[in-house]
PDB file of C-alpha atoms in Angstrom:
ATOM      1  CA  MET A   1      11.621 -11.101  13.037  1.00  0.00           C
ATOM      2  CA  GLU A   2       9.328 -13.648  14.672  1.00  0.00           C
ATOM      3  CA  ILE A   3       5.594 -13.394  14.046  1.00  0.00           C
ATOM      4  CA  ARG A   4       4.872 -12.523  17.686  1.00  0.00           C
ATOM      5  CA  GLN A   5       7.454  -9.745  17.621  1.00  0.00           C
ATOM      6  CA  ALA A   6       6.054  -8.358  14.371  1.00  0.00           C
ATOM      7  CA  LEU A   7       2.483  -8.426  15.707  1.00  0.00           C
ATOM      8  CA  ALA A   8       3.599  -6.563  18.816  1.00  0.00           C
ATOM      9  CA  ARG A   9       5.437  -3.949  16.766  1.00  0.00           C
ATOM     10  CA  VAL A  10       2.407  -3.268  14.562  1.00  0.00           C
ATOM     11  CA  ALA A  11       0.114  -3.100  17.606  1.00  0.00           C
ATOM     12  CA  MET A  12       2.370  -0.669  19.485  1.00  0.00           C
ATOM     13  CA  ASP A  13       4.084   1.375  16.767  1.00  0.00           C
ATOM     14  CA  GLY A  14       1.737   0.866  13.813  1.00  0.00           C
ATOM     15  CA  PHE A  15       4.408  -0.637  11.576  1.00  0.00           C
ATOM     16  CA  CYS A  16       7.246  -3.122  11.233  1.00  0.00           C
ATOM     17  CA  VAL A  17       9.855  -4.009   8.611  1.00  0.00           C
ATOM     18  CA  VAL A  18      10.340  -7.649   7.626  1.00  0.00           C
ATOM     19  CA  GLU A  19      13.633  -8.250   5.852  1.00  0.00           C
ATOM     20  CA  GLY A  20      14.215 -10.916   3.210  1.00  0.00           C
ATOM     21  CA  ALA A  21      10.647 -11.037   1.889  1.00  0.00           C
ATOM     22  CA  ILE A  22      12.160 -11.191  -1.613  1.00  0.00           C
ATOM     23  CA  PRO A  23      15.421 -13.176  -1.895  1.00  0.00           C
ATOM     24  CA  THR A  24      18.505 -11.129  -2.721  1.00  0.00           C
ATOM     25  CA  THR A  25      18.997 -13.298  -5.822  1.00  0.00           C
ATOM     26  CA  ASP A  26      15.619 -12.125  -7.196  1.00  0.00           C
ATOM     27  CA  VAL A  27      15.211  -8.527  -6.105  1.00  0.00           C
ATOM     28  CA  VAL A  28      17.201  -6.856  -8.916  1.00  0.00           C
ATOM     29  CA  ALA A  29      15.203  -8.623 -11.631  1.00  0.00           C
ATOM     30  CA  VAL A  30      11.910  -7.732  -9.924  1.00  0.00           C
ATOM     31  CA  ARG A  31      12.973  -4.083  -9.543  1.00  0.00           C
ATOM     32  CA  GLU A  32      13.994  -3.774 -13.191  1.00  0.00           C
ATOM     33  CA  SER A  33      10.718  -5.374 -14.297  1.00  0.00           C
ATOM     34  CA  VAL A  34       8.699  -2.940 -12.155  1.00  0.00           C
ATOM     35  CA  GLU A  35      10.635   0.033 -13.546  1.00  0.00           C
ATOM     36  CA  ARG A  36       9.947  -1.048 -17.138  1.00  0.00           C
ATOM     37  CA  THR A  37       6.229  -1.530 -16.528  1.00  0.00           C
ATOM     38  CA  THR A  38       5.952   1.799 -14.704  1.00  0.00           C
ATOM     39  CA  ALA A  39       7.643   3.558 -17.630  1.00  0.00           C
ATOM     40  CA  ASP A  40       5.006   2.028 -19.937  1.00  0.00           C
ATOM     41  CA  TYR A  41       1.875   2.447 -17.776  1.00  0.00           C
ATOM     42  CA  GLY A  42       2.618   5.148 -15.185  1.00  0.00           C
ATOM     43  CA  ARG A  43      -0.017   7.868 -14.895  1.00  0.00           C
ATOM     44  CA  GLU A  44       0.957  11.216 -16.359  1.00  0.00           C
ATOM     45  CA  ASP A  45      -0.441  13.301 -13.486  1.00  0.00           C
ATOM     46  CA  ALA A  46       1.770  11.389 -11.050  1.00  0.00           C
ATOM     47  CA  ARG A  47       4.851  11.758 -13.264  1.00  0.00           C
ATOM     48  CA  ASP A  48       4.351  15.524 -13.104  1.00  0.00           C
ATOM     49  CA  GLN A  49       4.868  15.215  -9.320  1.00  0.00           C
ATOM     50  CA  GLY A  50       7.985  13.071  -9.653  1.00  0.00           C
ATOM     51  CA  ILE A  51       6.178   9.800  -8.857  1.00  0.00           C
ATOM     52  CA  GLY A  52       5.747   6.642 -10.893  1.00  0.00           C
ATOM     53  CA  HIS A  53       2.232   5.353 -10.168  1.00  0.00           C
ATOM     54  CA  VAL A  54       0.488   2.312 -11.704  1.00  0.00           C
ATOM     55  CA  PRO A  55      -2.776   1.215 -10.019  1.00  0.00           C
ATOM     56  CA  GLY A  56      -3.909  -2.377 -10.517  1.00  0.00           C
ATOM     57  CA  PHE A  57      -0.288  -3.363 -11.026  1.00  0.00           C
ATOM     58  CA  MET A  58      -0.875  -7.136 -11.084  1.00  0.00           C
ATOM     59  CA  ARG A  59      -2.872  -6.586 -14.269  1.00  0.00           C
ATOM     60  CA  TYR A  60       0.279  -5.424 -16.041  1.00  0.00           C
ATOM     61  CA  ASN A  61       3.105  -7.145 -14.203  1.00  0.00           C
ATOM     62  CA  GLN A  62       3.185 -10.408 -12.237  1.00  0.00           C
ATOM     63  CA  SER A  63       6.787 -10.274 -10.971  1.00  0.00           C
ATOM     64  CA  LEU A  64       5.624 -10.025  -7.332  1.00  0.00           C
ATOM     65  CA  ALA A  65       3.032 -12.789  -7.641  1.00  0.00           C
ATOM     66  CA  PRO A  66       5.232 -15.488  -6.033  1.00  0.00           C
ATOM     67  CA  TYR A  67       5.860 -13.336  -2.933  1.00  0.00           C
ATOM     68  CA  VAL A  68       2.624 -11.558  -1.960  1.00  0.00           C
ATOM     69  CA  ALA A  69       1.107 -14.772  -0.561  1.00  0.00           C
ATOM     70  CA  ASP A  70       4.271 -16.068   1.119  1.00  0.00           C
ATOM     71  CA  PRO A  71       3.108 -18.224   4.076  1.00  0.00           C
ATOM     72  CA  ARG A  72       5.274 -16.317   6.573  1.00  0.00           C
ATOM     73  CA  LEU A  73       3.788 -12.996   5.476  1.00  0.00           C
ATOM     74  CA  MET A  74       0.246 -14.371   5.412  1.00  0.00           C
ATOM     75  CA  ALA A  75       0.677 -15.665   8.967  1.00  0.00           C
ATOM     76  CA  LEU A  76       1.392 -12.101  10.066  1.00  0.00           C
ATOM     77  CA  ILE A  77      -1.430 -10.620   7.988  1.00  0.00           C
ATOM     78  CA  GLY A  78      -3.828 -13.272   9.248  1.00  0.00           C
ATOM     79  CA  GLY A  79      -2.814 -12.468  12.805  1.00  0.00           C
ATOM     80  CA  LEU A  80      -3.802  -8.850  12.202  1.00  0.00           C
ATOM     81  CA  LEU A  81      -6.836  -9.163   9.918  1.00  0.00           C
ATOM     82  CA  GLY A  82      -8.149 -12.639  10.629  1.00  0.00           C
ATOM     83  CA  PRO A  83      -8.645 -15.494   8.155  1.00  0.00           C
ATOM     84  CA  GLU A  84      -9.201 -15.118   4.414  1.00  0.00           C
ATOM     85  CA  ALA A  85      -7.541 -11.722   4.017  1.00  0.00           C
ATOM     86  CA  ARG A  86      -7.283 -10.547   0.413  1.00  0.00           C
ATOM     87  CA  VAL A  87      -5.561  -7.895  -1.669  1.00  0.00           C
ATOM     88  CA  SER A  88      -7.491  -4.653  -2.026  1.00  0.00           C
ATOM     89  CA  PHE A  89      -4.952  -2.534  -3.956  1.00  0.00           C
ATOM     90  CA  MET A  90      -1.683  -3.216  -5.761  1.00  0.00           C
ATOM     91  CA  THR A  91       0.165  -0.161  -7.024  1.00  0.00           C
ATOM     92  CA  ALA A  92       3.664   0.424  -8.354  1.00  0.00           C
ATOM     93  CA  THR A  93       5.114   3.481  -6.604  1.00  0.00           C
ATOM     94  CA  ILE A  94       8.451   5.002  -7.603  1.00  0.00           C
ATOM     95  CA  ASN A  95       9.969   8.153  -6.078  1.00  0.00           C
ATOM     96  CA  TYR A  96      12.033   9.721  -8.836  1.00  0.00           C
ATOM     97  CA  PRO A  97      14.972  11.996  -7.996  1.00  0.00           C
ATOM     98  CA  GLY A  98      13.781  15.439  -6.924  1.00  0.00           C
ATOM     99  CA  ASN A  99      10.175  14.498  -6.124  1.00  0.00           C
ATOM    100  CA  PRO A 100       8.615  16.790  -3.483  1.00  0.00           C
ATOM    101  CA  ARG A 101       7.604  15.792   0.001  1.00  0.00           C
ATOM    102  CA  GLY A 102       3.956  14.725   0.245  1.00  0.00           C
ATOM    103  CA  SER A 103       1.210  15.441   2.766  1.00  0.00           C
ATOM    104  CA  TRP A 104       0.378  13.493   5.910  1.00  0.00           C
ATOM    105  CA  HIS A 105      -2.470  11.057   5.418  1.00  0.00           C
ATOM    106  CA  ALA A 106      -3.836   7.693   6.452  1.00  0.00           C
ATOM    107  CA  ASP A 107      -4.669   5.187   3.735  1.00  0.00           C
ATOM    108  CA  TRP A 108      -8.057   4.028   2.531  1.00  0.00           C
ATOM    109  CA  PRO A 109     -10.535   3.568   4.149  1.00  0.00           C
ATOM    110  CA  PHE A 110      -9.344   6.129   6.724  1.00  0.00           C
ATOM    111  CA  ASN A 111      -8.409   8.968   4.362  1.00  0.00           C
ATOM    112  CA  GLN A 112     -11.163  11.535   4.927  1.00  0.00           C
ATOM    113  CA  LYS A 113     -10.839  12.935   1.397  1.00  0.00           C
ATOM    114  CA  ASN A 114     -12.037   9.669  -0.116  1.00  0.00           C
ATOM    115  CA  ALA A 115     -15.615   8.841  -1.035  1.00  0.00           C
ATOM    116  CA  GLY A 116     -15.278   5.374   0.498  1.00  0.00           C
ATOM    117  CA  ARG A 117     -14.096   6.467   3.916  1.00  0.00           C
ATOM    118  CA  ILE A 118     -14.886   5.476   7.491  1.00  0.00           C
ATOM    119  CA  PRO A 119     -15.864   8.822   9.055  1.00  0.00           C
ATOM    120  CA  THR A 120     -13.950  10.098  12.051  1.00  0.00           C
ATOM    121  CA  PRO A 121     -13.797   9.317  14.856  1.00  0.00           C
ATOM    122  CA  TYR A 122     -13.180   5.819  13.534  1.00  0.00           C
ATOM    123  CA  PRO A 123     -12.881   2.865  15.946  1.00  0.00           C
ATOM    124  CA  ASP A 124      -9.602   1.485  17.243  1.00  0.00           C
ATOM    125  CA  VAL A 125      -9.697  -1.653  15.082  1.00  0.00           C
ATOM    126  CA  VAL A 126      -7.214  -2.994  12.519  1.00  0.00           C
ATOM    127  CA  MET A 127      -9.296  -2.991   9.330  1.00  0.00           C
ATOM    128  CA  HIS A 128      -6.720  -2.633   6.566  1.00  0.00           C
ATOM    129  CA  LEU A 129      -2.971  -3.088   6.057  1.00  0.00           C
ATOM    130  CA  THR A 130      -0.599  -1.311   3.707  1.00  0.00           C
ATOM    131  CA  THR A 131       2.617  -3.053   2.679  1.00  0.00           C
ATOM    132  CA  LEU A 132       5.466  -1.441   0.765  1.00  0.00           C
ATOM    133  CA  TRP A 133       7.733  -3.892  -1.005  1.00  0.00           C
ATOM    134  CA  MET A 134      11.180  -2.306  -0.999  1.00  0.00           C
ATOM    135  CA  LEU A 135      12.746  -3.070  -4.376  1.00  0.00           C
ATOM    136  CA  SER A 136      15.390  -0.423  -3.742  1.00  0.00           C
ATOM    137  CA  PRO A 137      16.985   0.102  -0.350  1.00  0.00           C
ATOM    138  CA  PHE A 138      14.903   2.598   1.634  1.00  0.00           C
ATOM    139  CA  THR A 139      17.153   5.309   3.084  1.00  0.00           C
ATOM    140  CA  TYR A 140      16.820   8.805   4.490  1.00  0.00           C
ATOM    141  CA  ALA A 141      18.432  10.199   1.326  1.00  0.00           C
ATOM    142  CA  ASN A 142      16.258   8.441  -1.256  1.00  0.00           C
ATOM    143  CA  GLY A 143      12.918   9.064   0.416  1.00  0.00           C
ATOM    144  CA  GLY A 144      12.215   6.167   2.743  1.00  0.00           C
ATOM    145  CA  THR A 145       8.566   6.566   3.731  1.00  0.00           C
ATOM    146  CA  LEU A 146       7.861   9.174   6.409  1.00  0.00           C
ATOM    147  CA  LEU A 147       5.599   8.125   9.258  1.00  0.00           C
ATOM    148  CA  VAL A 148       4.626   9.034  12.818  1.00  0.00           C
ATOM    149  CA  PRO A 149       5.023   5.978  15.082  1.00  0.00           C
ATOM    150  CA  GLY A 150       1.967   5.294  17.225  1.00  0.00           C
ATOM    151  CA  SER A 151      -0.318   7.629  15.263  1.00  0.00           C
ATOM    152  CA  HIS A 152      -2.533   4.684  14.264  1.00  0.00           C
ATOM    153  CA  ARG A 153      -3.991   4.812  17.771  1.00  0.00           C
ATOM    154  CA  GLN A 154      -5.603   8.185  17.052  1.00  0.00           C
ATOM    155  CA  SER A 155      -9.239   8.228  15.918  1.00  0.00           C
ATOM    156  CA  THR A 156      -8.524  10.720  13.117  1.00  0.00           C
ATOM    157  CA  ASN A 157      -5.684  11.883  10.875  1.00  0.00           C
ATOM    158  CA  PRO A 158      -4.517  15.064   9.117  1.00  0.00           C
ATOM    159  CA  THR A 159      -6.801  14.520   6.109  1.00  0.00           C
ATOM    160  CA  ALA A 160      -9.521  15.756   8.477  1.00  0.00           C
ATOM    161  CA  ASP A 161      -9.615  19.151  10.163  1.00  0.00           C
ATOM    162  CA  MET A 162      -7.838  18.144  13.374  1.00  0.00           C
ATOM    163  CA  GLY A 163      -5.417  21.025  13.955  1.00  0.00           C
ATOM    164  CA  VAL A 164      -2.354  19.270  12.477  1.00  0.00           C
ATOM    165  CA  SER A 165      -0.973  20.720   9.247  1.00  0.00           C
ATOM    166  CA  PRO A 166      -0.780  17.955   6.640  1.00  0.00           C
ATOM    167  CA  ASP A 167       2.156  19.688   4.969  1.00  0.00           C
ATOM    168  CA  ALA A 168       4.386  20.463   7.964  1.00  0.00           C
ATOM    169  CA  ALA A 169       7.054  18.259   9.502  1.00  0.00           C
ATOM    170  CA  TYR A 170       5.841  16.480  12.654  1.00  0.00           C
ATOM    171  CA  PRO A 171       8.111  16.426  15.750  1.00  0.00           C
ATOM    172  CA  THR A 172       8.237  12.620  16.065  1.00  0.00           C
ATOM    173  CA  GLU A 173       8.334  11.716  12.373  1.00  0.00           C
ATOM    174  CA  ILE A 174      10.850   9.161  11.094  1.00  0.00           C
ATOM    175  CA  ASN A 175      12.012   7.851   7.731  1.00  0.00           C
ATOM    176  CA  VAL A 176      11.581   4.099   7.410  1.00  0.00           C
ATOM    177  CA  THR A 177      14.756   2.415   6.188  1.00  0.00           C
ATOM    178  CA  GLY A 178      15.623  -1.122   5.165  1.00  0.00           C
ATOM    179  CA  PRO A 179      17.490  -3.186   2.597  1.00  0.00           C
ATOM    180  CA  ALA A 180      16.076  -4.074  -0.814  1.00  0.00           C
ATOM    181  CA  GLY A 181      13.866  -7.146  -0.581  1.00  0.00           C
ATOM    182  CA  SER A 182      12.256  -6.034   2.682  1.00  0.00           C
ATOM    183  CA  VAL A 183       8.569  -5.321   3.174  1.00  0.00           C
ATOM    184  CA  LEU A 184       7.232  -2.468   5.307  1.00  0.00           C
ATOM    185  CA  ILE A 185       3.919  -3.396   6.950  1.00  0.00           C
ATOM    186  CA  LEU A 186       1.681  -0.550   8.112  1.00  0.00           C
ATOM    187  CA  ASP A 187      -1.613  -0.388   9.935  1.00  0.00           C
ATOM    188  CA  SER A 188      -3.372   1.745   7.299  1.00  0.00           C
ATOM    189  CA  ARG A 189      -4.459   4.212   9.997  1.00  0.00           C
ATOM    190  CA  ILE A 190      -0.873   5.355  10.615  1.00  0.00           C
ATOM    191  CA  TRP A 191       0.022   8.881   9.494  1.00  0.00           C
ATOM    192  CA  HIS A 192       2.544   8.686   6.676  1.00  0.00           C
ATOM    193  CA  ALA A 193       3.793  10.767   3.768  1.00  0.00           C
ATOM    194  CA  THR A 194       5.956  10.585   0.675  1.00  0.00           C
ATOM    195  CA  ALA A 195       9.523  11.680   1.398  1.00  0.00           C
ATOM    196  CA  ALA A 196      11.683  13.609  -1.056  1.00  0.00           C
ATOM    197  CA  ASN A 197      14.259  11.610  -2.988  1.00  0.00           C
ATOM    198  CA  GLN A 198      17.501  13.552  -2.668  1.00  0.00           C
ATOM    199  CA  THR A 199      19.615  11.090  -4.686  1.00  0.00           C
ATOM    200  CA  ASP A 200      20.133  10.622  -8.422  1.00  0.00           C
ATOM    201  CA  GLN A 201      18.493   7.153  -8.462  1.00  0.00           C
ATOM    202  CA  PRO A 202      14.803   6.194  -8.274  1.00  0.00           C
ATOM    203  CA  ARG A 203      13.442   4.607  -5.098  1.00  0.00           C
ATOM    204  CA  VAL A 204      11.344   1.707  -6.377  1.00  0.00           C
ATOM    205  CA  SER A 205       8.537  -0.046  -4.528  1.00  0.00           C
ATOM    206  CA  VAL A 206       5.210  -1.772  -5.044  1.00  0.00           C
ATOM    207  CA  VAL A 207       2.418  -1.045  -2.564  1.00  0.00           C
ATOM    208  CA  VAL A 208       0.172  -4.022  -1.802  1.00  0.00           C
ATOM    209  CA  ARG A 209      -2.769  -3.438   0.526  1.00  0.00           C
ATOM    210  CA  TYR A 210      -4.640  -6.232   2.309  1.00  0.00           C
ATOM    211  CA  ALA A 211      -8.224  -6.208   3.591  1.00  0.00           C
ATOM    212  CA  PRO A 212     -10.221  -8.650   5.757  1.00  0.00           C
ATOM    213  CA  TRP A 213     -12.807 -10.734   3.948  1.00  0.00           C
ATOM    214  CA  TRP A 214     -15.679  -8.592   5.276  1.00  0.00           C
ATOM    215  CA  LEU A 215     -14.450  -5.179   4.068  1.00  0.00           C
ATOM    216  CA  ASN A 216     -16.250  -4.098   0.885  1.00  0.00           C
ATOM    217  CA  THR A 217     -13.653  -3.065  -1.700  1.00  0.00           C
ATOM    218  CA  ARG A 218     -16.063  -2.645  -4.622  1.00  0.00           C
ATOM    219  CA  VAL A 219     -15.924   1.130  -4.297  1.00  0.00           C
ATOM    220  CA  LEU A 220     -12.408   0.859  -5.757  1.00  0.00           C
ATOM    221  CA  MET A 221     -13.482  -1.042  -8.884  1.00  0.00           C
ATOM    222  CA  PRO A 222     -14.372   1.107 -11.919  1.00  0.00           C
ATOM    223  CA  GLY A 223     -17.917   0.422 -13.111  1.00  0.00           C
ATOM    224  CA  SER A 224     -19.240  -1.054  -9.877  1.00  0.00           C
ATOM    225  CA  ALA A 225     -22.609   0.086  -8.535  1.00  0.00           C
ATOM    226  CA  GLU A 226     -21.074   0.780  -5.114  1.00  0.00           C
ATOM    227  CA  ARG A 227     -18.520   3.103  -6.653  1.00  0.00           C
ATOM    228  CA  ALA A 228     -21.162   4.974  -8.641  1.00  0.00           C
ATOM    229  CA  ARG A 229     -23.265   5.621  -5.527  1.00  0.00           C
ATOM    230  CA  LEU A 230     -20.385   6.814  -3.367  1.00  0.00           C
ATOM    231  CA  MET A 231     -18.806   8.960  -6.082  1.00  0.00           C
ATOM    232  CA  ALA A 232     -22.091  10.890  -6.287  1.00  0.00           C
ATOM    233  CA  SER A 233     -20.908  12.617  -3.102  1.00  0.00           C
ATOM    234  CA  GLY A 234     -18.416  14.617  -5.179  1.00  0.00           C
ATOM    235  CA  ARG A 235     -15.411  13.260  -3.290  1.00  0.00           C
ATOM    236  CA  THR A 236     -12.532  11.565  -5.067  1.00  0.00           C
ATOM    237  CA  GLU A 237     -11.632   7.900  -4.769  1.00  0.00           C
ATOM    238  CA  ASN A 238      -8.808   5.555  -5.698  1.00  0.00           C
ATOM    239  CA  ASP A 239      -9.396   3.119  -8.519  1.00  0.00           C
ATOM    240  CA  GLN A 240      -8.024  -0.339  -9.198  1.00  0.00           C
ATOM    241  CA  PRO A 241      -8.653  -1.849 -12.635  1.00  0.00           C
ATOM    242  CA  PRO A 242      -9.944  -5.435 -12.433  1.00  0.00           C
ATOM    243  CA  LEU A 243      -7.759  -8.440 -13.202  1.00  0.00           C
ATOM    244  CA  PRO A 244      -8.224 -10.205 -16.559  1.00  0.00           C
ATOM    245  CA  SER A 245      -9.043 -13.893 -16.301  1.00  0.00           C
ATOM    246  CA  VAL A 246      -6.012 -14.867 -18.370  1.00  0.00           C
ATOM    247  CA  VAL A 247      -3.723 -13.165 -15.843  1.00  0.00           C
ATOM    248  CA  TYR A 248      -5.536 -14.717 -12.894  1.00  0.00           C
ATOM    249  CA  GLU A 249      -5.312 -18.243 -14.290  1.00  0.00           C
ATOM    250  CA  ASN A 250      -1.525 -17.937 -14.567  1.00  0.00           C
ATOM    251  CA  LEU A 251      -0.979 -16.768 -10.987  1.00  0.00           C
ATOM    252  CA  PRO A 252       0.603 -19.160  -8.473  1.00  0.00           C
ATOM    253  CA  GLU A 253      -2.069 -21.283  -6.796  1.00  0.00           C
ATOM    254  CA  MET A 254      -1.366 -19.810  -3.349  1.00  0.00           C
ATOM    255  CA  THR A 255      -1.773 -16.275  -4.764  1.00  0.00           C
ATOM    256  CA  LYS A 256      -5.094 -16.787  -6.545  1.00  0.00           C
ATOM    257  CA  PRO A 257      -7.300 -16.537  -3.416  1.00  0.00           C
ATOM    258  CA  LEU A 258      -5.965 -13.023  -2.795  1.00  0.00           C
ATOM    259  CA  PHE A 259      -7.290 -11.817  -6.162  1.00  0.00           C
ATOM    260  CA  ALA A 260     -10.343 -14.028  -6.834  1.00  0.00           C
ATOM    261  CA  HIS A 261     -12.702 -11.155  -5.916  1.00  0.00           C
ATOM    262  CA  TRP A 262     -10.963  -8.822  -8.362  1.00  0.00           C
ATOM    263  CA  LEU A 263     -11.708 -10.588 -11.658  1.00  0.00           C
ATOM    264  CA  GLU A 264     -13.289  -8.787 -14.570  1.00  0.00           C
ATOM    265  CA  ASP A 265     -17.022  -9.447 -14.692  1.00  0.00           C
TER     266      ASP A 265
END
């Protein structure tokens, strides 16, 4: 898909799928590495819901480091977020067989349950991107991400009281599908949900979120003053452990700028 086509798809539909982001010769090794790390570091509360979940994944596993700053991908991200975009979250996400369907939501900073949220009605501006790196094929059967095309153009989402049930099927919902090695790019405002995996194999992905240089991500970093102030509201918030210097120094040179703000103090 050409950059102009991808930009148009994200503007109109709120998402696009770019195939071949990870070469077919590499994708099996990356998937197996992600599965091993998730088995070692996955959070227990997520496992109880049939999900493998490892926030701050680059801290534990660098198998995606050569790909997340690919110049073709960064040209698309730069076209959406402007220059000097950076990674705000990186999370391993595995749908294990039998996991339940999740609730409709928009991602940070548009999720109204979060402490660090932009209150509704939020403006019609691309402020954050969510990418899902498909290390397994995404299919209807194995829980390819559910989303509502065009919903990013709304000024709210079902995490707020807007008259749409977060737990009910939506008439225009779709499952996103694509071959292993693809990357799904979402405007983070789009309504999406975890889909049930109805197969006997895990659906493996890593979620990498990108923010413009001006968006303050410190609310996500444990121990930051910004996080402490916002968490006083009593709302919950995602957390992303910082990156150790030894890991950062061994990243590819083109990847380092995406994580330079995320180093341990």
